[in-house]
């Protein structure tokens, strides 16, 4: 059985006991299932059926080289959000023509590196950025392939920090201004407009905002077609949510048919940039209990060796991640505030959780941590970045070793 499941008294990943991996590699530790990653990729790929499409995995969710390589081998393209993610993508095997470059604040240095690469598209976020890309292309005597990100003023109804489609958000060009700008591009020979791009947020759990944004991108493409501007595809972004807490979320099929229905009239191929929906369920953060102490009459604190430095989502967004004892020790249960070791009261990994009784040394798994987990880890409190392990066909491999104090200090002046 692939993914994370229970045998009699053990949590296993692709058949490998997590306790064995934790004992060998130490904690805190990210563990990923290669099977789940491939299966999530294939599920989205299959969901579009015959309709022309391409997935560009959003590396920002998790760009650990081995995972990027695995998804490339599965057939994915890449969405990179910085020149450094582009570099990771290239080292993972993606061709420049398989990479779209997104992001709201591309620096002059990033653009100077990106334009000559011949990427599938630079997804441009403003009229100013278009002019900067054009100037680089002019200087190089080349033509830059660009997609223009529209801001459709659509509410993704996700957490405000990760909703991007409203006028008040910093992303994209307002729909009304975009039409004139896009039509004017036909007179600018250094820019080749290849797509309209839209992305209204992340962890979106209803199809309505996704459908609405796609329909507006299609409307824009239609207006351009009428002006004689032929696009190559529509880039409809990422954003589909996953079920962290067991609530139903749209399936890949429902998602794909919402997109296809919204844009079919344009006959344009669809590009999507899923991150979380591919990587999220493929990973768990494994941690060890380092202290248990009374909290109030009804609950205890379980202090674990992973916190906001390893998984920032609960502290930053109040995000919920399921927590499970890896080898539960007895039937009796207790309420726990599961907290990290960092010197902040906000460093809570799981609020008010009922778990089998925990003791110091016990292992817990924090689920659905494959996306925006290790990618957002930090060295706060001088904590080293955790190790990462990929389990593939019953064997595990360390794909990123734990950072050492030497690694950290290597960047600093020593005397
Ligand atoms: N495309 C663009 C232009 C994006 O900005 C993003 C995510 C994606 C694609 C991928 O979205 P996904 O399919 O993963 O939802 N740190 C936050 C999520 C931030 C998302 C940023 N942009 C979290 O932990 O929830």
Tab-separated table of C-alpha atoms and ligand atoms in Angstrom:
chain	number	residue	atom	x	y	z
A	1	UNK	CA	0.000	0.000	0.000
A	2	UNK	CA	1.457	3.344	-0.969
A	3	UNK	CA	1.581	6.475	1.130
A	4	UNK	CA	1.177	6.757	4.876
A	5	UNK	CA	-0.845	3.997	6.486
A	6	UNK	CA	-1.027	1.961	9.671
A	7	UNK	CA	-0.028	-1.619	10.086
A	8	UNK	CA	-1.042	-3.181	13.422
A	9	UNK	CA	0.801	-0.753	15.662
A	10	UNK	CA	3.083	1.187	13.367
A	11	UNK	CA	2.755	4.080	10.996
A	12	UNK	CA	4.478	3.160	7.752
A	13	UNK	CA	5.254	4.995	4.534
A	14	UNK	CA	5.235	2.896	1.365
A	15	UNK	CA	5.655	-0.139	3.609
A	16	UNK	CA	8.631	1.246	5.587
A	17	UNK	CA	8.102	1.819	9.349
A	18	UNK	CA	8.627	5.491	10.133
A	19	UNK	CA	10.166	4.556	13.471
A	20	UNK	CA	12.963	2.708	11.650
A	21	UNK	CA	13.686	5.730	9.466
A	22	UNK	CA	13.595	8.101	12.448
A	23	UNK	CA	15.888	5.839	14.498
A	24	UNK	CA	18.396	5.707	11.665
A	25	UNK	CA	18.274	9.307	10.454
A	26	UNK	CA	17.265	11.235	13.566
A	27	UNK	CA	14.515	13.800	14.029
A	28	UNK	CA	13.073	16.201	13.048
A	29	UNK	CA	12.866	14.550	9.655
A	30	UNK	CA	10.816	15.054	6.517
A	31	UNK	CA	9.716	11.793	4.933
A	32	UNK	CA	8.246	11.663	1.420
A	33	UNK	CA	6.529	8.909	-0.515
A	34	UNK	CA	7.699	8.684	-4.128
A	35	UNK	CA	4.564	6.694	-4.956
A	36	UNK	CA	2.241	9.411	-3.689
A	37	UNK	CA	4.128	12.108	-5.592
A	38	UNK	CA	3.901	10.177	-8.850
A	39	UNK	CA	0.274	9.248	-8.232
A	40	UNK	CA	-0.742	12.846	-7.505
A	41	UNK	CA	1.001	14.006	-10.666
A	42	UNK	CA	-0.695	11.315	-12.749
A	43	UNK	CA	-4.113	12.000	-11.215
A	44	UNK	CA	-4.018	15.621	-12.388
A	45	UNK	CA	-2.537	14.698	-15.738
A	46	UNK	CA	-5.222	12.050	-16.347
A	47	UNK	CA	-8.003	14.368	-15.187
A	48	UNK	CA	-7.657	16.573	-18.278
A	49	UNK	CA	-8.208	13.569	-20.546
A	50	UNK	CA	-7.834	14.445	-24.218
A	51	UNK	CA	-7.922	18.198	-23.674
A	52	UNK	CA	-4.435	19.618	-24.445
A	53	UNK	CA	-2.710	20.497	-21.202
A	54	UNK	CA	0.604	20.597	-19.346
A	55	UNK	CA	1.316	20.531	-15.633
A	56	UNK	CA	4.048	22.836	-14.401
A	57	UNK	CA	4.750	21.749	-10.833
A	58	UNK	CA	5.168	24.843	-8.610
A	59	UNK	CA	8.634	24.398	-7.141
A	60	UNK	CA	7.906	26.875	-4.366
A	61	UNK	CA	5.898	24.140	-2.640
A	62	UNK	CA	8.968	21.948	-2.344
A	63	UNK	CA	12.042	22.229	-4.520
A	64	UNK	CA	14.244	19.601	-2.907
A	65	UNK	CA	16.259	18.413	-5.890
A	66	UNK	CA	15.284	14.742	-5.739
A	67	UNK	CA	11.559	15.581	-5.661
A	68	UNK	CA	11.922	18.020	-8.549
A	69	UNK	CA	13.810	15.347	-10.490
A	70	UNK	CA	11.166	12.734	-9.753
A	71	UNK	CA	8.393	15.014	-11.010
A	72	UNK	CA	10.390	15.879	-14.106
A	73	UNK	CA	10.782	12.174	-14.805
A	74	UNK	CA	7.044	11.759	-14.325
A	75	UNK	CA	6.531	14.247	-17.162
A	76	UNK	CA	5.973	17.538	-15.380
A	77	UNK	CA	7.097	20.999	-16.399
A	78	UNK	CA	8.142	23.513	-13.716
A	79	UNK	CA	6.887	26.800	-12.340
A	80	UNK	CA	9.817	28.663	-10.800
A	81	UNK	CA	9.426	31.770	-8.662
A	82	UNK	CA	13.010	33.028	-8.648
A	83	UNK	CA	16.164	32.666	-10.682
A	84	UNK	CA	17.337	30.246	-7.999
A	85	UNK	CA	14.319	28.004	-8.437
A	86	UNK	CA	15.042	28.144	-12.180
A	87	UNK	CA	18.564	26.942	-11.428
A	88	UNK	CA	17.217	24.104	-9.277
A	89	UNK	CA	14.786	23.190	-12.051
A	90	UNK	CA	17.580	23.050	-14.613
A	91	UNK	CA	19.743	20.915	-12.341
A	92	UNK	CA	16.772	18.616	-11.831
A	93	UNK	CA	16.610	18.096	-15.590
A	94	UNK	CA	13.933	20.543	-16.745
A	95	UNK	CA	14.726	22.198	-20.065
A	96	UNK	CA	14.331	25.968	-20.236
A	97	UNK	CA	11.382	25.385	-22.554
A	98	UNK	CA	9.684	23.443	-19.730
A	99	UNK	CA	9.940	26.266	-17.188
A	100	UNK	CA	7.629	29.217	-16.575
A	101	UNK	CA	9.062	32.039	-14.472
A	102	UNK	CA	6.436	33.519	-12.161
A	103	UNK	CA	6.749	35.993	-9.301
A	104	UNK	CA	5.828	39.522	-8.413
A	105	UNK	CA	9.268	40.997	-7.768
A	106	UNK	CA	11.795	39.800	-10.315
A	107	UNK	CA	15.003	41.770	-9.841
A	108	UNK	CA	17.021	43.270	-12.700
A	109	UNK	CA	19.682	40.600	-12.111
A	110	UNK	CA	17.091	37.827	-12.282
A	111	UNK	CA	15.649	39.175	-15.525
A	112	UNK	CA	19.117	39.581	-17.032
A	113	UNK	CA	19.752	35.875	-16.336
A	114	UNK	CA	16.296	34.655	-17.282
A	115	UNK	CA	15.707	36.335	-20.652
A	116	UNK	CA	18.594	34.637	-22.514
A	117	UNK	CA	17.558	31.190	-21.249
A	118	UNK	CA	14.623	30.929	-23.634
A	119	UNK	CA	12.081	29.918	-21.005
A	120	UNK	CA	8.605	28.737	-21.949
A	121	UNK	CA	7.406	32.082	-20.587
A	122	UNK	CA	8.242	34.855	-18.200
A	123	UNK	CA	4.952	35.543	-16.458
A	124	UNK	CA	4.943	39.297	-16.204
A	125	UNK	CA	3.140	41.090	-13.385
A	126	UNK	CA	3.053	44.763	-14.455
A	127	UNK	CA	3.475	47.180	-17.357
A	128	UNK	CA	6.795	48.240	-15.812
A	129	UNK	CA	8.051	44.684	-15.714
A	130	UNK	CA	7.076	44.182	-19.367
A	131	UNK	CA	9.200	47.209	-20.264
A	132	UNK	CA	12.123	45.844	-18.234
A	133	UNK	CA	11.915	42.440	-19.939
A	134	UNK	CA	11.708	44.222	-23.295
A	135	UNK	CA	14.818	46.289	-22.503
A	136	UNK	CA	16.819	43.164	-21.611
A	137	UNK	CA	15.686	41.432	-24.811
A	138	UNK	CA	16.590	44.515	-26.823
A	139	UNK	CA	20.060	44.609	-25.280
A	140	UNK	CA	20.571	40.926	-26.091
A	141	UNK	CA	19.070	41.197	-29.550
A	142	UNK	CA	16.585	38.473	-28.641
A	143	UNK	CA	12.839	38.009	-28.263
A	144	UNK	CA	11.347	37.214	-24.823
A	145	UNK	CA	8.350	34.919	-24.569
A	146	UNK	CA	5.980	36.483	-22.068
A	147	UNK	CA	2.697	35.606	-20.407
A	148	UNK	CA	0.817	38.436	-18.758
A	149	UNK	CA	-0.709	37.827	-15.342
A	150	UNK	CA	-4.099	39.429	-14.994
A	151	UNK	CA	-5.611	40.338	-11.661
A	152	UNK	CA	-9.233	39.274	-12.073
A	153	UNK	CA	-10.483	40.731	-8.771
A	154	UNK	CA	-11.763	37.316	-7.710
A	155	UNK	CA	-11.925	36.311	-4.055
A	156	UNK	CA	-10.338	32.877	-3.560
A	157	UNK	CA	-11.895	32.679	-0.088
A	158	UNK	CA	-8.726	31.151	1.286
A	159	UNK	CA	-6.558	32.545	4.095
A	160	UNK	CA	-5.941	36.271	3.350
A	161	UNK	CA	-2.167	35.714	3.304
A	162	UNK	CA	-2.499	33.313	0.395
A	163	UNK	CA	-5.370	34.880	-1.551
A	164	UNK	CA	-3.897	36.702	-4.518
A	165	UNK	CA	-6.737	37.485	-6.914
A	166	UNK	CA	-8.289	40.625	-5.437
A	167	UNK	CA	-7.610	44.138	-6.682
A	168	UNK	CA	-6.124	44.993	-3.295
A	169	UNK	CA	-3.515	42.225	-3.685
A	170	UNK	CA	-0.122	43.029	-5.166
A	171	UNK	CA	-0.391	40.508	-7.978
A	172	UNK	CA	-0.993	40.945	-11.697
A	173	UNK	CA	-2.424	43.679	-13.909
A	174	UNK	CA	-6.060	44.709	-13.422
A	175	UNK	CA	-8.283	43.071	-16.014
A	176	UNK	CA	-9.440	46.364	-17.564
A	177	UNK	CA	-5.942	47.740	-18.046
A	178	UNK	CA	-4.597	44.439	-19.324
A	179	UNK	CA	-6.617	44.336	-22.565
A	180	UNK	CA	-5.165	47.581	-23.961
A	181	UNK	CA	-1.676	46.654	-22.825
A	182	UNK	CA	-1.863	43.196	-24.380
A	183	UNK	CA	-3.155	44.441	-27.706
A	184	UNK	CA	-0.303	47.000	-27.808
A	185	UNK	CA	2.243	44.186	-27.540
A	186	UNK	CA	1.843	43.287	-31.208
A	187	UNK	CA	3.808	46.458	-31.985
A	188	UNK	CA	6.716	45.481	-29.704
A	189	UNK	CA	8.935	43.021	-31.597
A	190	UNK	CA	11.144	42.113	-28.602
A	191	UNK	CA	8.139	40.650	-26.749
A	192	UNK	CA	6.246	37.591	-27.884
A	193	UNK	CA	2.985	37.251	-26.010
A	194	UNK	CA	2.341	33.526	-25.562
A	195	UNK	CA	-0.270	33.306	-22.816
A	196	UNK	CA	-2.604	34.986	-20.385
A	197	UNK	CA	-1.822	33.943	-16.804
A	198	UNK	CA	-4.065	33.965	-13.760
A	199	UNK	CA	-3.608	32.615	-10.225
A	200	UNK	CA	-6.021	33.685	-7.512
A	201	UNK	CA	-4.653	31.980	-4.430
A	202	UNK	CA	-3.636	28.811	-2.692
A	203	UNK	CA	-5.466	26.187	-0.603
A	204	UNK	CA	-8.661	26.997	-2.512
A	205	UNK	CA	-11.331	24.495	-1.558
A	206	UNK	CA	-14.283	25.564	-3.739
A	207	UNK	CA	-14.291	25.565	-7.507
A	208	UNK	CA	-16.188	28.803	-7.986
A	209	UNK	CA	-13.205	31.225	-7.752
A	210	UNK	CA	-11.100	28.920	-9.916
A	211	UNK	CA	-13.849	28.722	-12.539
A	212	UNK	CA	-14.399	32.466	-12.488
A	213	UNK	CA	-10.701	33.276	-12.882
A	214	UNK	CA	-10.349	30.780	-15.745
A	215	UNK	CA	-13.400	32.246	-17.471
A	216	UNK	CA	-11.908	35.740	-17.255
A	217	UNK	CA	-8.599	34.512	-18.687
A	218	UNK	CA	-10.590	32.916	-21.508
A	219	UNK	CA	-12.526	36.139	-22.053
A	220	UNK	CA	-9.224	38.009	-22.357
A	221	UNK	CA	-7.904	35.423	-24.814
A	222	UNK	CA	-11.107	35.797	-26.859
A	223	UNK	CA	-10.704	39.584	-26.980
A	224	UNK	CA	-7.109	39.143	-28.136
A	225	UNK	CA	-8.082	36.588	-30.763
A	226	UNK	CA	-10.586	39.100	-32.153
A	227	UNK	CA	-7.744	41.648	-32.403
A	228	UNK	CA	-5.700	39.107	-34.325
A	229	UNK	CA	-3.405	38.162	-31.420
A	230	UNK	CA	-2.922	34.398	-31.277
A	231	UNK	CA	-1.906	32.936	-27.937
A	232	UNK	CA	-0.229	29.537	-27.486
A	233	UNK	CA	-1.929	28.536	-24.235
A	234	UNK	CA	-3.684	29.746	-21.085
A	235	UNK	CA	-1.802	29.517	-17.787
A	236	UNK	CA	-4.443	29.044	-15.106
A	237	UNK	CA	-2.068	28.954	-12.124
A	238	UNK	CA	-2.170	26.592	-9.176
A	239	UNK	CA	-4.109	26.831	-5.976
A	240	UNK	CA	-6.278	23.751	-5.580
A	241	UNK	CA	-6.450	22.899	-1.890
A	242	UNK	CA	-5.939	19.573	-0.160
A	243	UNK	CA	-7.870	18.118	2.729
A	244	UNK	CA	-5.816	18.723	5.844
A	245	UNK	CA	-8.680	17.865	8.184
A	246	UNK	CA	-10.776	15.322	6.316
A	247	UNK	CA	-13.227	17.806	4.786
A	248	UNK	CA	-14.012	17.123	1.158
A	249	UNK	CA	-12.105	19.114	-1.443
A	250	UNK	CA	-12.655	19.074	-5.212
A	251	UNK	CA	-11.123	16.049	-6.936
A	252	UNK	CA	-8.602	16.414	-9.768
A	253	UNK	CA	-11.419	15.466	-12.186
A	254	UNK	CA	-13.792	18.124	-10.841
A	255	UNK	CA	-11.006	20.686	-10.933
A	256	UNK	CA	-9.953	19.820	-14.483
A	257	UNK	CA	-13.472	19.829	-15.835
A	258	UNK	CA	-14.146	23.235	-14.227
A	259	UNK	CA	-11.088	24.602	-16.036
A	260	UNK	CA	-11.793	22.899	-19.343
A	261	UNK	CA	-15.460	23.993	-19.336
A	262	UNK	CA	-14.402	27.590	-18.664
A	263	UNK	CA	-11.892	27.850	-21.500
A	264	UNK	CA	-12.999	25.299	-24.108
A	265	UNK	CA	-14.360	28.003	-26.446
A	266	UNK	CA	-10.826	29.381	-26.903
A	267	UNK	CA	-9.520	25.940	-27.935
A	268	UNK	CA	-6.266	26.899	-26.219
A	269	UNK	CA	-4.167	24.346	-24.327
A	270	UNK	CA	-4.239	24.680	-20.544
A	271	UNK	CA	-1.166	25.047	-18.354
A	272	UNK	CA	-1.591	24.624	-14.594
A	273	UNK	CA	0.919	25.252	-11.807
A	274	UNK	CA	-0.085	22.954	-8.945
A	275	UNK	CA	2.244	22.811	-5.959
A	276	UNK	CA	0.453	21.787	-2.790
A	277	UNK	CA	-1.953	19.372	-4.459
A	278	UNK	CA	1.007	17.356	-5.768
A	279	UNK	CA	3.527	17.553	-2.916
A	280	UNK	CA	1.396	18.183	0.187
A	281	UNK	CA	0.000	14.696	0.811
A	282	UNK	CA	3.316	13.077	-0.168
A	283	UNK	CA	5.180	14.244	2.923
A	284	UNK	CA	5.118	13.982	6.704
A	285	UNK	CA	7.266	15.665	9.285
A	286	UNK	CA	8.484	13.141	11.858
A	287	UNK	CA	9.338	14.518	15.290
A	288	UNK	CA	10.179	13.195	18.741
A	289	UNK	CA	8.602	14.202	22.016
A	290	UNK	CA	11.237	15.955	24.133
A	291	UNK	CA	9.087	16.954	27.112
A	292	UNK	CA	5.626	16.436	28.516
A	293	UNK	CA	4.335	18.811	31.176
A	294	UNK	CA	1.014	19.778	32.673
A	295	UNK	CA	-0.900	22.577	30.980
A	296	UNK	CA	-4.218	22.743	32.795
A	297	UNK	CA	-6.391	20.175	34.481
A	298	UNK	CA	-7.505	18.722	31.162
A	299	UNK	CA	-4.430	18.767	29.017
A	300	UNK	CA	-0.651	18.602	28.855
A	301	UNK	CA	1.952	20.264	26.701
A	302	UNK	CA	3.759	17.816	24.446
A	303	UNK	CA	6.967	19.556	23.442
A	304	UNK	CA	8.388	18.066	20.262
A	305	UNK	CA	11.684	18.620	18.459
A	306	UNK	CA	9.989	20.265	15.459
A	307	UNK	CA	8.235	23.604	15.458
A	308	UNK	CA	7.792	26.761	13.462
A	309	UNK	CA	11.373	26.456	12.224
A	310	UNK	CA	10.593	23.168	10.477
A	311	UNK	CA	6.902	23.725	9.673
A	312	UNK	CA	5.828	27.354	9.747
A	313	UNK	CA	2.277	26.895	8.504
A	314	UNK	CA	0.492	26.468	11.859
A	315	UNK	CA	2.214	29.519	13.370
A	316	UNK	CA	1.864	31.684	10.268
A	317	UNK	CA	-1.642	30.835	9.076
A	318	UNK	CA	-3.160	29.003	12.022
A	319	UNK	CA	-3.025	26.022	9.666
A	320	UNK	CA	-4.237	22.608	10.789
A	321	UNK	CA	-2.067	19.531	10.231
A	322	UNK	CA	-3.148	16.117	11.464
A	323	UNK	CA	-0.793	14.732	14.119
A	324	UNK	CA	-0.500	11.028	14.805
A	325	UNK	CA	1.527	8.973	17.278
A	326	UNK	CA	3.783	6.731	15.201
A	327	UNK	CA	3.826	3.822	17.652
A	328	UNK	CA	0.969	4.455	20.108
A	329	UNK	CA	1.855	2.993	23.496
A	330	UNK	CA	-1.504	2.337	25.091
A	331	UNK	CA	-5.223	2.676	24.601
A	332	UNK	CA	-5.739	5.583	26.983
A	333	UNK	CA	-5.841	9.030	25.461
A	334	UNK	CA	-5.055	12.531	26.607
A	335	UNK	CA	-5.425	16.075	25.305
A	336	UNK	CA	-2.235	17.785	24.232
A	337	UNK	CA	-1.121	21.167	23.078
A	338	UNK	CA	1.614	20.017	20.704
A	339	UNK	CA	4.284	22.699	20.722
A	340	UNK	CA	7.723	23.247	19.218
A	341	UNK	CA	10.997	24.146	20.923
A	342	UNK	CA	11.232	27.719	19.628
A	343	UNK	CA	11.184	30.631	22.070
A	344	UNK	CA	7.773	31.935	21.003
A	345	UNK	CA	4.335	31.177	22.377
A	346	UNK	CA	3.052	31.096	18.801
A	347	UNK	CA	5.199	28.039	18.175
A	348	UNK	CA	2.259	25.648	18.383
A	349	UNK	CA	2.142	22.776	15.916
A	350	UNK	CA	-1.238	21.395	16.961
A	351	UNK	CA	-3.770	22.953	19.290
A	352	UNK	CA	-5.783	20.881	21.673
A	353	UNK	CA	-5.255	17.452	20.124
A	354	UNK	CA	-6.474	14.200	21.547
A	355	UNK	CA	-3.711	11.622	21.161
A	356	UNK	CA	-2.698	8.323	22.709
A	357	UNK	CA	-0.736	9.053	25.883
A	358	UNK	CA	2.690	10.409	24.964
A	359	UNK	CA	5.989	10.014	26.780
A	360	UNK	CA	9.371	11.588	26.231
A	361	UNK	CA	11.041	9.808	23.317
A	362	UNK	CA	7.823	8.937	21.474
A	363	UNK	CA	7.547	9.715	17.793
A	364	UNK	CA	4.797	11.672	16.103
A	365	UNK	CA	4.041	12.303	12.437
A	366	UNK	CA	2.671	15.633	11.269
A	367	UNK	CA	0.780	14.898	8.094
A	368	UNK	CA	0.380	16.649	4.738
A	369	UNK	CA	3.615	18.530	5.248
A	370	UNK	CA	5.136	17.824	1.838
A	371	UNK	CA	4.264	21.280	0.510
A	372	UNK	CA	5.415	24.544	2.109
A	373	UNK	CA	7.094	22.562	4.884
A	374	UNK	CA	10.805	22.132	4.267
A	375	UNK	CA	10.580	24.899	1.663
A	376	UNK	CA	9.699	27.420	4.379
A	377	UNK	CA	12.022	26.093	7.083
A	378	UNK	CA	14.406	28.517	8.754
A	379	UNK	CA	17.445	28.709	11.029
A	380	UNK	CA	15.660	30.706	13.731
A	381	UNK	CA	17.173	29.884	17.147
A	382	UNK	CA	20.080	28.529	15.075
A	383	UNK	CA	18.150	25.377	14.480
A	384	UNK	CA	19.567	23.364	11.575
A	385	UNK	CA	17.390	22.667	8.539
A	386	UNK	CA	15.975	19.156	8.961
A	387	UNK	CA	17.035	16.097	7.005
A	388	UNK	CA	14.758	14.785	4.254
A	389	UNK	CA	14.198	11.203	3.181
A	390	UNK	CA	12.499	9.832	0.083
A	391	UNK	CA	10.967	6.380	0.232
A	392	UNK	CA	10.737	4.651	-3.115
A	393	UNK	CA	9.716	1.035	-3.629
A	394	UNK	CA	10.376	0.050	-0.047
A	395	UNK	CA	13.819	1.673	0.192
A	396	UNK	CA	14.698	4.986	1.716
A	397	UNK	CA	17.320	7.466	0.723
A	398	UNK	CA	18.454	10.671	2.422
A	399	UNK	CA	17.800	13.307	-0.246
A	400	UNK	CA	18.937	16.197	1.894
A	401	UNK	CA	21.184	15.709	4.882
A	402	UNK	CA	20.563	17.560	8.098
A	403	UNK	CA	22.282	20.926	8.152
A	404	UNK	CA	25.231	21.167	10.546
A	405	UNK	CA	26.458	24.090	12.588
A	406	UNK	CA	29.452	24.166	10.211
A	407	UNK	CA	27.101	24.567	7.218
A	408	UNK	CA	25.422	27.464	8.972
A	409	UNK	CA	28.607	29.208	10.015
A	410	UNK	CA	30.281	28.690	6.665
A	411	UNK	CA	28.573	31.857	5.449
A	412	UNK	CA	29.875	33.998	8.290
A	413	UNK	CA	33.021	35.852	9.152
A	414	UNK	CA	34.949	33.813	11.702
A	415	UNK	CA	37.435	36.201	13.216
B	1	LIG	N1	1.422	29.667	-9.188
B	1	LIG	C1	1.639	30.840	-8.576
B	1	LIG	C2	1.791	32.050	-9.389
B	1	LIG	C3	1.706	30.894	-7.179
B	1	LIG	O1	1.910	32.062	-6.577
B	1	LIG	C4	1.552	29.706	-6.428
B	1	LIG	C5	1.635	29.719	-4.966
B	1	LIG	C6	1.342	28.499	-7.121
B	1	LIG	C7	1.270	28.520	-8.503
B	1	LIG	C8	1.171	27.184	-6.423
B	1	LIG	O2	0.037	27.182	-5.628
B	1	LIG	P1	-0.490	25.818	-4.933
B	1	LIG	O3	-0.960	24.929	-6.038
B	1	LIG	O4	0.650	25.220	-4.184
B	1	LIG	O5	-1.564	26.293	-4.056
B	1	LIG	N2	3.024	29.150	1.939
B	1	LIG	C9	1.600	29.033	1.712
B	1	LIG	C10	1.248	28.918	0.264
B	1	LIG	C11	1.773	30.044	-0.598
B	1	LIG	C12	1.444	29.887	-2.052
B	1	LIG	C13	2.196	30.845	-2.890
B	1	LIG	N3	1.954	30.758	-4.292
B	1	LIG	C14	1.084	27.869	2.532
B	1	LIG	O6	1.851	27.220	3.241
B	1	LIG	O7	-0.122	27.619	2.537
